mmCIF file of C-alpha atoms and ligand atoms in Angstrom:
data_model
loop_
_atom_site.group_PDB
_atom_site.id
_atom_site.type_symbol
_atom_site.label_atom_id
_atom_site.label_comp_id
_atom_site.label_asym_id
_atom_site.label_seq_id
_atom_site.Cartn_x
_atom_site.Cartn_y
_atom_site.Cartn_z
ATOM 1 C CA UNK Q 30 -19.970 17.736 1.909
ATOM 2 C CA UNK Q 31 -18.794 19.873 4.730
ATOM 3 C CA UNK Q 32 -15.340 18.468 5.253
ATOM 4 C CA UNK Q 33 -13.261 19.743 8.060
ATOM 5 C CA UNK Q 34 -9.644 20.229 7.246
ATOM 6 C CA UNK Q 35 -7.295 19.056 10.010
ATOM 7 C CA UNK Q 36 -3.552 19.435 10.081
ATOM 8 C CA UNK Q 37 -0.801 17.680 12.031
ATOM 9 C CA UNK Q 38 2.101 19.331 13.878
ATOM 10 C CA UNK Q 39 4.066 19.698 10.464
ATOM 11 C CA UNK Q 40 1.033 21.215 8.879
ATOM 12 C CA UNK Q 41 0.242 18.145 6.771
ATOM 13 C CA UNK Q 42 -3.417 17.646 5.983
ATOM 14 C CA UNK Q 43 -5.198 14.314 6.286
ATOM 15 C CA UNK Q 44 -6.373 13.216 2.878
ATOM 16 C CA UNK Q 45 -5.753 9.480 2.536
ATOM 17 C CA UNK Q 46 -6.749 6.450 4.548
ATOM 18 C CA UNK Q 47 -5.302 2.959 4.125
ATOM 19 C CA UNK Q 48 -7.299 0.192 5.555
ATOM 20 C CA UNK Q 49 -5.846 -3.337 6.057
ATOM 21 C CA UNK Q 50 -8.732 -5.736 6.095
ATOM 22 C CA UNK Q 51 -6.780 -8.935 6.900
ATOM 23 C CA UNK Q 52 -3.384 -10.107 7.952
ATOM 24 C CA UNK Q 53 -3.842 -13.376 6.027
ATOM 25 C CA UNK Q 54 -2.216 -13.898 2.608
ATOM 26 C CA UNK Q 55 -2.063 -16.612 0.025
ATOM 27 C CA UNK Q 56 1.519 -15.700 -0.824
ATOM 28 C CA UNK Q 57 4.610 -15.843 1.345
ATOM 29 C CA UNK Q 58 6.772 -13.165 -0.225
ATOM 30 C CA UNK Q 59 10.230 -13.504 1.303
ATOM 31 C CA UNK Q 60 10.459 -9.779 2.050
ATOM 32 C CA UNK Q 61 7.048 -9.466 3.539
ATOM 33 C CA UNK Q 62 5.793 -12.726 5.035
ATOM 34 C CA UNK Q 63 8.792 -15.209 5.063
ATOM 35 C CA UNK Q 64 7.368 -18.690 5.326
ATOM 36 C CA UNK Q 65 9.638 -19.710 8.202
ATOM 37 C CA UNK Q 66 8.052 -16.985 10.342
ATOM 38 C CA UNK Q 67 4.515 -16.831 8.973
ATOM 39 C CA UNK Q 68 3.856 -20.540 9.364
ATOM 40 C CA UNK Q 69 1.084 -22.643 11.014
ATOM 41 C CA UNK Q 70 2.449 -21.566 14.428
ATOM 42 C CA UNK Q 71 2.138 -17.885 13.666
ATOM 43 C CA UNK Q 72 -0.518 -15.998 15.720
ATOM 44 C CA UNK Q 73 -2.648 -14.655 12.907
ATOM 45 C CA UNK Q 74 -5.633 -12.555 14.012
ATOM 46 C CA UNK Q 75 -8.775 -14.349 14.995
ATOM 47 C CA UNK Q 76 -12.036 -13.360 13.294
ATOM 48 C CA UNK Q 77 -13.362 -11.616 16.429
ATOM 49 C CA UNK Q 78 -10.230 -9.514 16.563
ATOM 50 C CA UNK Q 79 -10.804 -8.136 13.051
ATOM 51 C CA UNK Q 80 -12.659 -4.822 12.684
ATOM 52 C CA UNK Q 81 -16.207 -5.671 11.325
ATOM 53 C CA UNK Q 82 -17.506 -3.874 8.173
ATOM 54 C CA UNK Q 83 -19.713 -1.703 10.436
ATOM 55 C CA UNK Q 84 -16.743 -0.714 12.515
ATOM 56 C CA UNK Q 85 -14.579 0.081 9.425
ATOM 57 C CA UNK Q 86 -17.368 2.170 7.884
ATOM 58 C CA UNK Q 87 -17.932 4.036 11.143
ATOM 59 C CA UNK Q 88 -14.237 5.024 11.298
ATOM 60 C CA UNK Q 89 -13.969 5.814 7.597
ATOM 61 C CA UNK Q 90 -17.009 8.047 7.765
ATOM 62 C CA UNK Q 91 -15.441 10.213 10.469
ATOM 63 C CA UNK Q 92 -12.174 10.223 8.622
ATOM 64 C CA UNK Q 93 -14.077 11.482 5.496
ATOM 65 C CA UNK Q 94 -15.485 14.306 7.673
ATOM 66 C CA UNK Q 95 -11.994 15.194 8.605
ATOM 67 C CA UNK Q 96 -10.806 15.590 5.055
ATOM 68 C CA UNK Q 97 -10.073 12.106 3.732
ATOM 69 C CA UNK Q 98 -10.844 11.866 -0.004
ATOM 70 C CA UNK Q 99 -9.102 8.609 -0.950
ATOM 71 C CA UNK Q 100 -9.331 5.213 0.682
ATOM 72 C CA UNK Q 101 -7.063 2.227 -0.328
ATOM 73 C CA UNK Q 102 -7.844 -1.235 0.896
ATOM 74 C CA UNK Q 103 -4.861 -3.566 1.513
ATOM 75 C CA UNK Q 104 -3.703 -6.374 3.698
ATOM 76 C CA UNK Q 105 -2.268 -9.069 3.812
ATOM 77 C CA UNK Q 106 -4.189 -9.968 0.752
ATOM 78 C CA UNK Q 107 -7.446 -8.016 0.941
ATOM 79 C CA UNK Q 108 -9.270 -10.267 -1.565
ATOM 80 C CA UNK Q 109 -8.968 -13.118 0.973
ATOM 81 C CA UNK Q 110 -11.459 -11.419 3.338
ATOM 82 C CA UNK Q 111 -14.963 -12.588 2.544
ATOM 83 C CA UNK Q 112 -17.420 -10.278 0.906
ATOM 84 C CA UNK Q 113 -15.074 -7.354 0.259
ATOM 85 C CA UNK Q 114 -17.417 -5.808 -2.343
ATOM 86 C CA UNK Q 115 -20.009 -5.163 0.243
ATOM 87 C CA UNK Q 116 -17.577 -3.077 2.217
ATOM 88 C CA UNK Q 117 -16.587 -1.238 -0.918
ATOM 89 C CA UNK Q 118 -20.229 -0.470 -1.651
ATOM 90 C CA UNK Q 119 -20.659 1.127 1.733
ATOM 91 C CA UNK Q 120 -17.382 3.040 1.509
ATOM 92 C CA UNK Q 121 -18.298 4.428 -1.939
ATOM 93 C CA UNK Q 122 -21.493 5.897 -0.412
ATOM 94 C CA UNK Q 123 -19.659 7.909 2.185
ATOM 95 C CA UNK Q 124 -19.918 11.623 1.549
ATOM 96 C CA UNK Q 125 -16.401 13.119 0.547
ATOM 97 C CA UNK Q 126 -14.848 9.884 -0.730
ATOM 98 C CA UNK Q 127 -13.726 10.418 -4.243
ATOM 99 C CA UNK Q 128 -11.364 7.573 -4.831
ATOM 100 C CA UNK Q 129 -11.463 3.964 -3.771
ATOM 101 C CA UNK Q 130 -8.475 1.739 -4.618
ATOM 102 C CA UNK Q 131 -7.155 -1.733 -3.749
ATOM 103 C CA UNK Q 132 -3.685 -3.203 -3.461
ATOM 104 C CA UNK Q 133 -3.567 -6.898 -4.286
ATOM 105 C CA UNK Q 134 -1.353 -9.703 -5.468
ATOM 106 C CA UNK Q 135 -3.868 -10.197 -8.262
ATOM 107 C CA UNK Q 136 -4.468 -13.898 -8.282
ATOM 108 C CA UNK Q 137 -8.138 -13.520 -6.981
ATOM 109 C CA UNK Q 138 -9.043 -10.592 -9.317
ATOM 110 C CA UNK Q 139 -10.477 -12.862 -12.056
ATOM 111 C CA UNK Q 140 -13.171 -13.908 -9.499
ATOM 112 C CA UNK Q 141 -13.804 -10.474 -7.953
ATOM 113 C CA UNK Q 142 -12.891 -7.700 -10.520
ATOM 114 C CA UNK Q 143 -16.444 -7.242 -11.779
ATOM 115 C CA UNK Q 144 -17.984 -7.100 -8.345
ATOM 116 C CA UNK Q 145 -15.387 -4.589 -7.157
ATOM 117 C CA UNK Q 146 -16.115 -2.284 -10.080
ATOM 118 C CA UNK Q 147 -19.868 -2.586 -9.582
ATOM 119 C CA UNK Q 148 -19.394 -1.747 -5.901
ATOM 120 C CA UNK Q 149 -17.719 1.557 -6.789
ATOM 121 C CA UNK Q 150 -14.003 0.775 -6.837
ATOM 122 C CA UNK Q 151 -11.945 2.913 -9.324
ATOM 123 C CA UNK Q 152 -8.620 1.283 -9.606
ATOM 124 C CA UNK Q 153 -6.385 -1.502 -8.430
ATOM 125 C CA UNK Q 154 -2.674 -1.845 -7.904
ATOM 126 C CA UNK Q 155 -1.394 -5.296 -8.645
ATOM 127 C CA UNK Q 156 1.981 -6.372 -7.221
ATOM 128 C CA UNK Q 157 4.391 -8.224 -9.547
ATOM 129 C CA UNK Q 158 8.064 -8.399 -8.829
ATOM 130 C CA UNK Q 159 9.358 -10.320 -11.893
ATOM 131 C CA UNK Q 160 8.288 -11.658 -15.307
ATOM 132 C CA UNK Q 161 10.525 -14.709 -14.934
ATOM 133 C CA UNK Q 162 8.102 -17.317 -13.585
ATOM 134 C CA UNK Q 163 10.800 -19.309 -11.686
ATOM 135 C CA UNK Q 164 12.107 -16.248 -9.960
ATOM 136 C CA UNK Q 165 8.565 -14.935 -9.197
ATOM 137 C CA UNK Q 166 7.655 -18.319 -7.726
ATOM 138 C CA UNK Q 167 10.624 -18.032 -5.457
ATOM 139 C CA UNK Q 168 9.968 -14.473 -4.397
ATOM 140 C CA UNK Q 169 6.275 -15.217 -3.606
ATOM 141 C CA UNK Q 170 7.311 -18.313 -1.594
ATOM 142 C CA UNK Q 171 4.461 -20.377 -3.065
ATOM 143 C CA UNK Q 172 5.746 -21.205 -6.485
ATOM 144 C CA UNK Q 173 2.976 -19.261 -8.019
ATOM 145 C CA UNK Q 174 3.651 -18.240 -11.665
ATOM 146 C CA UNK Q 175 3.319 -14.971 -13.454
ATOM 147 C CA UNK Q 176 0.249 -15.969 -15.570
ATOM 148 C CA UNK Q 177 -2.372 -15.923 -12.711
ATOM 149 C CA UNK Q 178 -1.247 -12.388 -11.907
ATOM 150 C CA UNK Q 179 -1.367 -11.235 -15.408
ATOM 151 C CA UNK Q 180 -4.804 -12.772 -15.768
ATOM 152 C CA UNK Q 181 -5.819 -10.810 -12.629
ATOM 153 C CA UNK Q 182 -4.656 -7.504 -14.268
ATOM 154 C CA UNK Q 183 -6.451 -8.393 -17.510
ATOM 155 C CA UNK Q 184 -9.744 -9.161 -15.592
ATOM 156 C CA UNK Q 185 -9.465 -5.807 -13.746
ATOM 157 C CA UNK Q 186 -8.894 -3.937 -16.982
ATOM 158 C CA UNK Q 187 -11.843 -5.626 -18.669
ATOM 159 C CA UNK Q 188 -14.007 -4.800 -15.737
ATOM 160 C CA UNK Q 189 -13.109 -1.109 -16.243
ATOM 161 C CA UNK Q 190 -10.721 -0.655 -13.389
ATOM 162 C CA UNK Q 191 -7.555 1.428 -13.900
ATOM 163 C CA UNK Q 192 -4.506 -0.823 -13.169
ATOM 164 C CA UNK Q 193 -1.059 0.042 -11.852
ATOM 165 C CA UNK Q 194 1.638 -2.556 -11.322
ATOM 166 C CA UNK Q 195 3.913 -2.435 -8.163
ATOM 167 C CA UNK Q 196 7.365 -4.072 -8.593
ATOM 168 C CA UNK Q 197 9.370 -4.038 -5.353
ATOM 169 C CA UNK Q 198 13.101 -4.128 -6.421
ATOM 170 C CA UNK Q 199 15.809 -5.839 -4.323
ATOM 171 C CA UNK Q 200 19.456 -5.747 -5.377
ATOM 172 C CA UNK Q 201 20.780 -9.044 -6.504
ATOM 173 C CA UNK Q 202 17.263 -10.599 -6.399
ATOM 174 C CA UNK Q 203 15.126 -9.024 -9.156
ATOM 175 C CA UNK Q 204 16.990 -5.867 -10.311
ATOM 176 C CA UNK Q 205 17.806 -7.703 -13.665
ATOM 177 C CA UNK Q 206 14.076 -7.781 -14.234
ATOM 178 C CA UNK Q 207 13.690 -4.062 -14.260
ATOM 179 C CA UNK Q 208 14.216 -3.693 -18.002
ATOM 180 C CA UNK Q 209 12.100 -6.730 -19.043
ATOM 181 C CA UNK Q 210 9.241 -5.355 -16.722
ATOM 182 C CA UNK Q 211 9.575 -1.860 -18.314
ATOM 183 C CA UNK Q 212 9.541 -3.280 -21.862
ATOM 184 C CA UNK Q 213 6.587 -5.414 -21.147
ATOM 185 C CA UNK Q 214 4.394 -2.832 -19.299
ATOM 186 C CA UNK Q 215 5.380 0.112 -21.454
ATOM 187 C CA UNK Q 216 3.191 -1.301 -24.326
ATOM 188 C CA UNK Q 217 0.367 -2.364 -21.945
ATOM 189 C CA UNK Q 218 -2.609 -0.344 -20.626
ATOM 190 C CA UNK Q 219 -1.034 -0.429 -17.130
ATOM 191 C CA UNK Q 220 1.390 1.936 -15.492
ATOM 192 C CA UNK Q 221 4.417 0.319 -13.831
ATOM 193 C CA UNK Q 222 5.738 1.573 -10.510
ATOM 194 C CA UNK Q 223 9.058 0.474 -9.151
ATOM 195 C CA UNK Q 224 9.512 0.603 -5.360
ATOM 196 C CA UNK Q 225 12.632 0.815 -3.272
ATOM 197 C CA UNK Q 226 12.989 -1.958 -0.756
ATOM 198 C CA UNK Q 227 12.015 -0.558 2.591
ATOM 199 C CA UNK Q 228 13.012 -1.330 6.166
ATOM 200 C CA UNK Q 229 9.375 -2.179 7.232
ATOM 201 C CA UNK Q 230 8.810 -4.636 10.102
ATOM 202 C CA UNK Q 231 11.395 -6.889 11.777
ATOM 203 C CA UNK Q 232 11.345 -10.081 9.644
ATOM 204 C CA UNK Q 233 12.466 -9.147 6.117
ATOM 205 C CA UNK Q 234 16.216 -8.968 6.789
ATOM 206 C CA UNK Q 235 16.446 -5.385 5.254
ATOM 207 C CA UNK Q 236 19.829 -4.034 4.639
ATOM 208 C CA UNK Q 237 20.728 -0.723 3.001
ATOM 209 C CA UNK Q 238 22.943 -2.550 0.479
ATOM 210 C CA UNK Q 239 19.920 -4.355 -0.897
ATOM 211 C CA UNK Q 240 18.260 -1.180 -1.955
ATOM 212 C CA UNK Q 241 18.280 -0.238 -5.552
ATOM 213 C CA UNK Q 242 17.808 3.553 -5.481
ATOM 214 C CA UNK Q 243 15.702 5.638 -7.679
ATOM 215 C CA UNK Q 244 18.822 7.020 -9.349
ATOM 216 C CA UNK Q 245 20.104 3.503 -10.104
ATOM 217 C CA UNK Q 246 16.656 2.455 -11.404
ATOM 218 C CA UNK Q 247 16.566 5.481 -13.742
ATOM 219 C CA UNK Q 248 20.113 4.714 -14.972
ATOM 220 C CA UNK Q 249 19.044 1.148 -15.793
ATOM 221 C CA UNK Q 250 15.837 2.153 -17.628
ATOM 222 C CA UNK Q 251 17.463 5.033 -19.544
ATOM 223 C CA UNK Q 252 19.947 2.697 -21.142
ATOM 224 C CA UNK Q 253 16.999 1.750 -23.341
ATOM 225 C CA UNK Q 254 14.187 4.220 -22.778
ATOM 226 C CA UNK Q 255 14.827 7.949 -22.366
ATOM 227 C CA UNK Q 256 12.501 9.405 -19.741
ATOM 228 C CA UNK Q 257 11.356 12.893 -18.690
ATOM 229 C CA UNK Q 258 9.985 13.811 -15.206
ATOM 230 C CA UNK Q 259 6.296 14.873 -15.204
ATOM 231 C CA UNK Q 260 4.300 16.709 -12.554
ATOM 232 C CA UNK Q 261 2.631 14.812 -9.750
ATOM 233 C CA UNK Q 262 -1.241 14.579 -9.883
ATOM 234 C CA UNK Q 263 -1.423 15.899 -6.365
ATOM 235 C CA UNK Q 264 0.954 16.981 -3.508
ATOM 236 C CA UNK Q 265 0.617 13.807 -1.414
ATOM 237 C CA UNK Q 266 1.460 11.491 -4.353
ATOM 238 C CA UNK Q 267 4.310 9.094 -3.331
ATOM 239 C CA UNK Q 268 5.553 8.093 -6.776
ATOM 240 C CA UNK Q 269 7.743 10.359 -8.865
ATOM 241 C CA UNK Q 270 6.228 10.239 -12.342
ATOM 242 C CA UNK Q 271 8.300 9.884 -15.604
ATOM 243 C CA UNK Q 272 6.910 9.870 -19.160
ATOM 244 C CA UNK Q 273 8.660 7.903 -21.830
ATOM 245 C CA UNK Q 274 10.124 10.465 -24.262
ATOM 246 C CA UNK Q 275 8.563 8.537 -27.199
ATOM 247 C CA UNK Q 276 5.123 9.472 -25.764
ATOM 248 C CA UNK Q 277 4.045 5.871 -24.907
ATOM 249 C CA UNK Q 278 2.920 5.382 -21.366
ATOM 250 C CA UNK Q 279 4.618 6.522 -18.172
ATOM 251 C CA UNK Q 280 6.127 4.991 -15.072
ATOM 252 C CA UNK Q 281 6.547 5.831 -11.409
ATOM 253 C CA UNK Q 282 9.279 5.306 -8.847
ATOM 254 C CA UNK Q 283 8.567 5.237 -5.145
ATOM 255 C CA UNK Q 284 11.798 6.129 -3.344
ATOM 256 C CA UNK Q 285 11.061 6.024 0.327
ATOM 257 C CA UNK Q 286 14.790 5.305 1.055
ATOM 258 C CA UNK Q 287 16.800 7.611 -1.211
ATOM 259 C CA UNK Q 288 14.442 10.518 -1.844
ATOM 260 C CA UNK Q 289 11.976 10.676 1.012
ATOM 261 C CA UNK Q 290 8.578 12.400 0.999
ATOM 262 C CA UNK Q 291 7.569 12.757 4.601
ATOM 263 C CA UNK Q 292 6.911 16.356 4.252
ATOM 264 C CA UNK Q 293 3.801 15.711 2.078
ATOM 265 C CA UNK Q 294 2.672 12.488 3.842
ATOM 266 C CA UNK Q 295 -1.064 12.853 4.332
ATOM 267 C CA UNK Q 296 -1.976 9.201 5.094
ATOM 268 C CA UNK Q 297 -3.492 7.516 8.072
ATOM 269 C CA UNK Q 298 -3.466 3.640 8.327
ATOM 270 C CA UNK Q 299 -5.886 1.465 9.951
ATOM 271 C CA UNK Q 300 -4.857 -2.084 10.852
ATOM 272 C CA UNK Q 301 -7.102 -5.059 10.448
ATOM 273 C CA UNK Q 302 -7.506 -5.304 14.154
ATOM 274 C CA UNK Q 303 -8.409 -1.690 14.578
ATOM 275 C CA UNK Q 304 -5.241 0.213 15.449
ATOM 276 C CA UNK Q 305 -4.565 3.542 13.853
ATOM 277 C CA UNK Q 306 -1.036 4.232 12.743
ATOM 278 C CA UNK Q 307 0.085 7.751 11.556
ATOM 279 C CA UNK Q 308 3.286 6.326 9.916
ATOM 280 C CA UNK Q 309 4.164 3.053 8.093
ATOM 281 C CA UNK Q 310 7.214 2.793 10.284
ATOM 282 C CA UNK Q 311 5.469 3.237 13.555
ATOM 283 C CA UNK Q 312 6.256 1.169 16.541
ATOM 284 C CA UNK Q 313 2.840 1.457 18.151
ATOM 285 C CA UNK Q 314 -0.650 2.361 16.962
ATOM 286 C CA UNK Q 315 -3.677 3.888 18.826
ATOM 287 C CA UNK Q 316 -6.234 1.225 19.803
ATOM 288 C CA UNK Q 317 -9.576 2.091 18.251
ATOM 289 C CA UNK Q 318 -11.320 -1.195 18.637
ATOM 290 C CA UNK Q 319 -11.698 -1.000 22.402
ATOM 291 C CA UNK Q 320 -13.420 2.397 22.362
ATOM 292 C CA UNK Q 321 -15.503 1.473 19.293
ATOM 293 C CA UNK Q 322 -16.768 -1.670 21.127
ATOM 294 C CA UNK Q 323 -17.582 0.449 24.137
ATOM 295 C CA UNK Q 324 -19.744 2.631 22.022
ATOM 296 C CA UNK Q 325 -17.525 5.523 20.787
ATOM 297 C CA UNK Q 326 -19.171 6.931 17.636
ATOM 298 C CA UNK Q 327 -20.242 9.887 15.640
ATOM 299 C CA UNK Q 328 -18.827 13.300 16.654
ATOM 300 C CA UNK Q 329 -16.922 11.914 19.651
ATOM 301 C CA UNK Q 330 -15.173 9.356 17.446
ATOM 302 C CA UNK Q 331 -14.350 12.217 14.981
ATOM 303 C CA UNK Q 332 -12.829 14.318 17.734
ATOM 304 C CA UNK Q 333 -10.762 11.393 18.931
ATOM 305 C CA UNK Q 334 -9.340 10.816 15.388
ATOM 306 C CA UNK Q 335 -8.787 14.449 14.948
ATOM 307 C CA UNK Q 336 -6.807 14.748 18.271
ATOM 308 C CA UNK Q 337 -4.544 11.792 17.041
ATOM 309 C CA UNK Q 338 -3.820 13.478 13.795
ATOM 310 C CA UNK Q 339 -3.242 16.809 15.266
ATOM 311 C CA UNK Q 340 -0.579 15.345 17.538
ATOM 312 C CA UNK Q 341 1.257 13.695 14.711
ATOM 313 C CA UNK Q 342 4.941 14.458 14.170
ATOM 314 C CA UNK Q 343 6.026 11.344 12.247
ATOM 315 C CA UNK Q 344 8.837 11.693 9.632
ATOM 316 C CA UNK Q 345 10.513 8.321 9.917
ATOM 317 C CA UNK Q 346 12.074 8.174 6.547
ATOM 318 C CA UNK Q 347 13.481 11.637 6.815
ATOM 319 C CA UNK Q 348 14.987 10.639 10.188
ATOM 320 C CA UNK Q 349 16.118 7.137 9.123
ATOM 321 C CA UNK Q 350 19.756 8.188 9.030
ATOM 322 C CA UNK Q 351 19.677 9.251 12.522
ATOM 323 C CA UNK Q 352 17.989 6.117 13.922
ATOM 324 C CA UNK Q 353 19.705 3.082 15.484
ATOM 325 C CA UNK Q 354 17.633 0.489 13.603
ATOM 326 C CA UNK Q 355 16.977 -1.441 16.788
ATOM 327 C CA UNK Q 356 13.484 -0.149 17.505
ATOM 328 C CA UNK Q 357 10.580 -2.711 17.153
ATOM 329 C CA UNK Q 358 8.465 -1.965 13.985
ATOM 330 C CA UNK Q 359 5.229 -3.442 12.819
ATOM 331 C CA UNK Q 360 5.139 -5.872 9.916
ATOM 332 C CA UNK Q 361 4.063 -4.907 6.331
ATOM 333 C CA UNK Q 362 1.615 -7.839 6.064
ATOM 334 C CA UNK Q 363 -0.129 -6.379 9.094
ATOM 335 C CA UNK Q 364 -0.452 -2.775 8.055
ATOM 336 C CA UNK Q 365 -0.391 -3.227 4.283
ATOM 337 C CA UNK Q 366 1.957 -0.718 2.745
HETATM 338 N N1 SAM R 403 -1.051 -8.433 -0.719
HETATM 339 C C1 SAM R 403 -1.146 -7.264 -1.451
HETATM 340 C C2 SAM R 403 -0.005 -7.066 -2.460
HETATM 341 O O1 SAM R 403 1.033 -7.733 -2.346
HETATM 342 O O2 SAM R 403 -0.175 -6.151 -3.320
HETATM 343 C C3 SAM R 403 -1.289 -6.035 -0.581
HETATM 344 C C4 SAM R 403 -0.389 -5.918 0.625
HETATM 345 S S1 SAM R 403 1.324 -5.737 0.282
HETATM 346 C C5 SAM R 403 1.995 -5.543 1.876
HETATM 347 C C6 SAM R 403 1.366 -4.130 -0.478
HETATM 348 C C7 SAM R 403 2.619 -3.698 -1.115
HETATM 349 O O3 SAM R 403 3.719 -3.617 -0.253
HETATM 350 C C8 SAM R 403 3.110 -4.756 -2.208
HETATM 351 O O4 SAM R 403 3.253 -4.052 -3.433
HETATM 352 C C9 SAM R 403 4.540 -5.181 -1.741
HETATM 353 O O5 SAM R 403 5.359 -5.441 -2.828
HETATM 354 C C10 SAM R 403 4.904 -3.996 -0.916
HETATM 355 N N2 SAM R 403 5.952 -4.331 0.022
HETATM 356 C C11 SAM R 403 5.863 -5.324 1.049
HETATM 357 N N3 SAM R 403 6.998 -5.309 1.775
HETATM 358 C C12 SAM R 403 7.787 -4.275 1.277
HETATM 359 C C13 SAM R 403 9.038 -3.709 1.632
HETATM 360 N N4 SAM R 403 9.761 -4.181 2.615
HETATM 361 N N5 SAM R 403 9.409 -2.659 0.975
HETATM 362 C C14 SAM R 403 8.782 -2.116 -0.127
HETATM 363 N N6 SAM R 403 7.517 -2.578 -0.505
HETATM 364 C C15 SAM R 403 7.074 -3.649 0.197
HETATM 365 FE FE1 SF4 R 404 1.124 -11.127 0.687
HETATM 366 FE FE2 SF4 R 404 1.343 -8.860 -0.453
HETATM 367 FE FE3 SF4 R 404 2.963 -9.498 1.529
HETATM 368 FE FE4 SF4 R 404 3.308 -10.695 -0.674
HETATM 369 S S1 SF4 R 404 3.610 -8.500 -0.420
HETATM 370 S S2 SF4 R 404 3.270 -11.718 1.274
HETATM 371 S S3 SF4 R 404 1.245 -10.821 -1.473
HETATM 372 S S4 SF4 R 404 0.815 -9.233 1.720
HETATM 373 FE FE1 SF4 R 405 4.690 8.984 5.915
HETATM 374 FE FE2 SF4 R 405 6.077 7.737 7.830
HETATM 375 FE FE3 SF4 R 405 6.527 7.144 5.268
HETATM 376 FE FE4 SF4 R 405 7.265 9.450 6.300
HETATM 377 S S1 SF4 R 405 8.126 7.511 6.818
HETATM 378 S S2 SF4 R 405 6.298 9.133 4.285
HETATM 379 S S3 SF4 R 405 5.686 9.948 7.680
HETATM 380 S S4 SF4 R 405 4.573 6.837 6.335
#
C-alpha cells in the first residue's frame, strides 16, 4: 500500500480515524446524554442525515491513503445502527487498515460479537463505570445492571475479540468503585482503563472539582496493588500503561485533564452526519456530506481531507487552562469519544 504521510501544522501525522455511526443510544449516561436533555423532544439525526455505508467507506478509503492505519467505530451506541458488520467487512478490506476497533456499552455484544469478529474486527472497548449494580443503573440512566455488560464482554472474548474496559471516573460518584473494579478486572482477560472526566459538550455539568486525576487514581490503586509504568505501544497512544508489579495483567489511565497528550494526537473524527473534526473539543467540523453528495470522490476527496489535516493546529487540552469555558462545544454522544 502506497500510503502518503501527511502532517498537520504541529508536525503530527494522521494515523487514526474515529467514526461515529449514530447519535442514538440505549443508555442515558448522566455525563454524556442526560435524560432530561436527550428526551423525545431531542432532535436526533434523521436517517437521511446519516452518512451511508458507501459514504463512510469512500471517506475511510481516502483517509487510509493519507496514512490512517486504525479505525474505531463509536457513537452514540454503534451497535444500534443496523447491519454494522457489513460496514466492518468493507473497512477491513481497505488497503492500509491494520486495526479495526469498536467502543460500545456492551449490552448488544452477545447478539453481534461473532459477526463483528467474522467481519474483521480485532478488538472492542466496553464501557463500565461501576460494579455496584444500583450505582451503575443510576449512572447509565436506564437502570441497566452490570450483568448484561459483563455478558457482552464475555461474548466478545469468546468470539476472539480482545477486550478493554473503560471506566470513566467522577469524584463523589464512582471513585469508590476504582479499587473494586481494579480487583475484579486484574484477574480477568480484560485490560481496565480509567478515564478522567472531560469537559466535552455542553450538557454534562463538568467542573474541575469533579475530576479524579491520574495521580489520585494511582494513589488509590497503589494502596493495594503496586504498579510500574510501561512503555506505550505506539506514540499516539492515549492511555499511560502500568503493569501490576506481581506480573498479573496491566491497566491504563487516560488523563486528558491532568496530563495532556495533544502533542501526539493523530486522530481525525467523523461524525454520524458527515462532519470532520480534528479535535474532540472542537466547536465546529468541516461538512463532508454536502460535497460527497455532490460527487466529490477519489483523489479530489483525498486532497480535500489532506488540506483540512494540514491546516490543523488543535491542542485544546493543552490550552484548557487559558480558555474561558464559555465556547460552544459538541456533545460526546454526537462525536463518540
Ligand atoms: N456508547 C459507547 C460507549 O459508551 O462505550 C460509545 C460512545 S461513548 C461516547 C465512548 C466513551 O466516552 C465511553 O467510554 C464513555 O464513558 C466516554 N465518555 C463519555 N463522556 C465522557 C466525558 N465527559 N469524559 C470522559 N469520557 C467520557
Ligand atoms: Fe450512550 Fe456511551 Fe454516551 Fe453512555 S457514554 S450515553 S452508553 S453514548
Ligand atoms: Fe487531540 Fe484535541 Fe484531545 Fe488535544 S484536546 S488530544 S488535539 S482531541
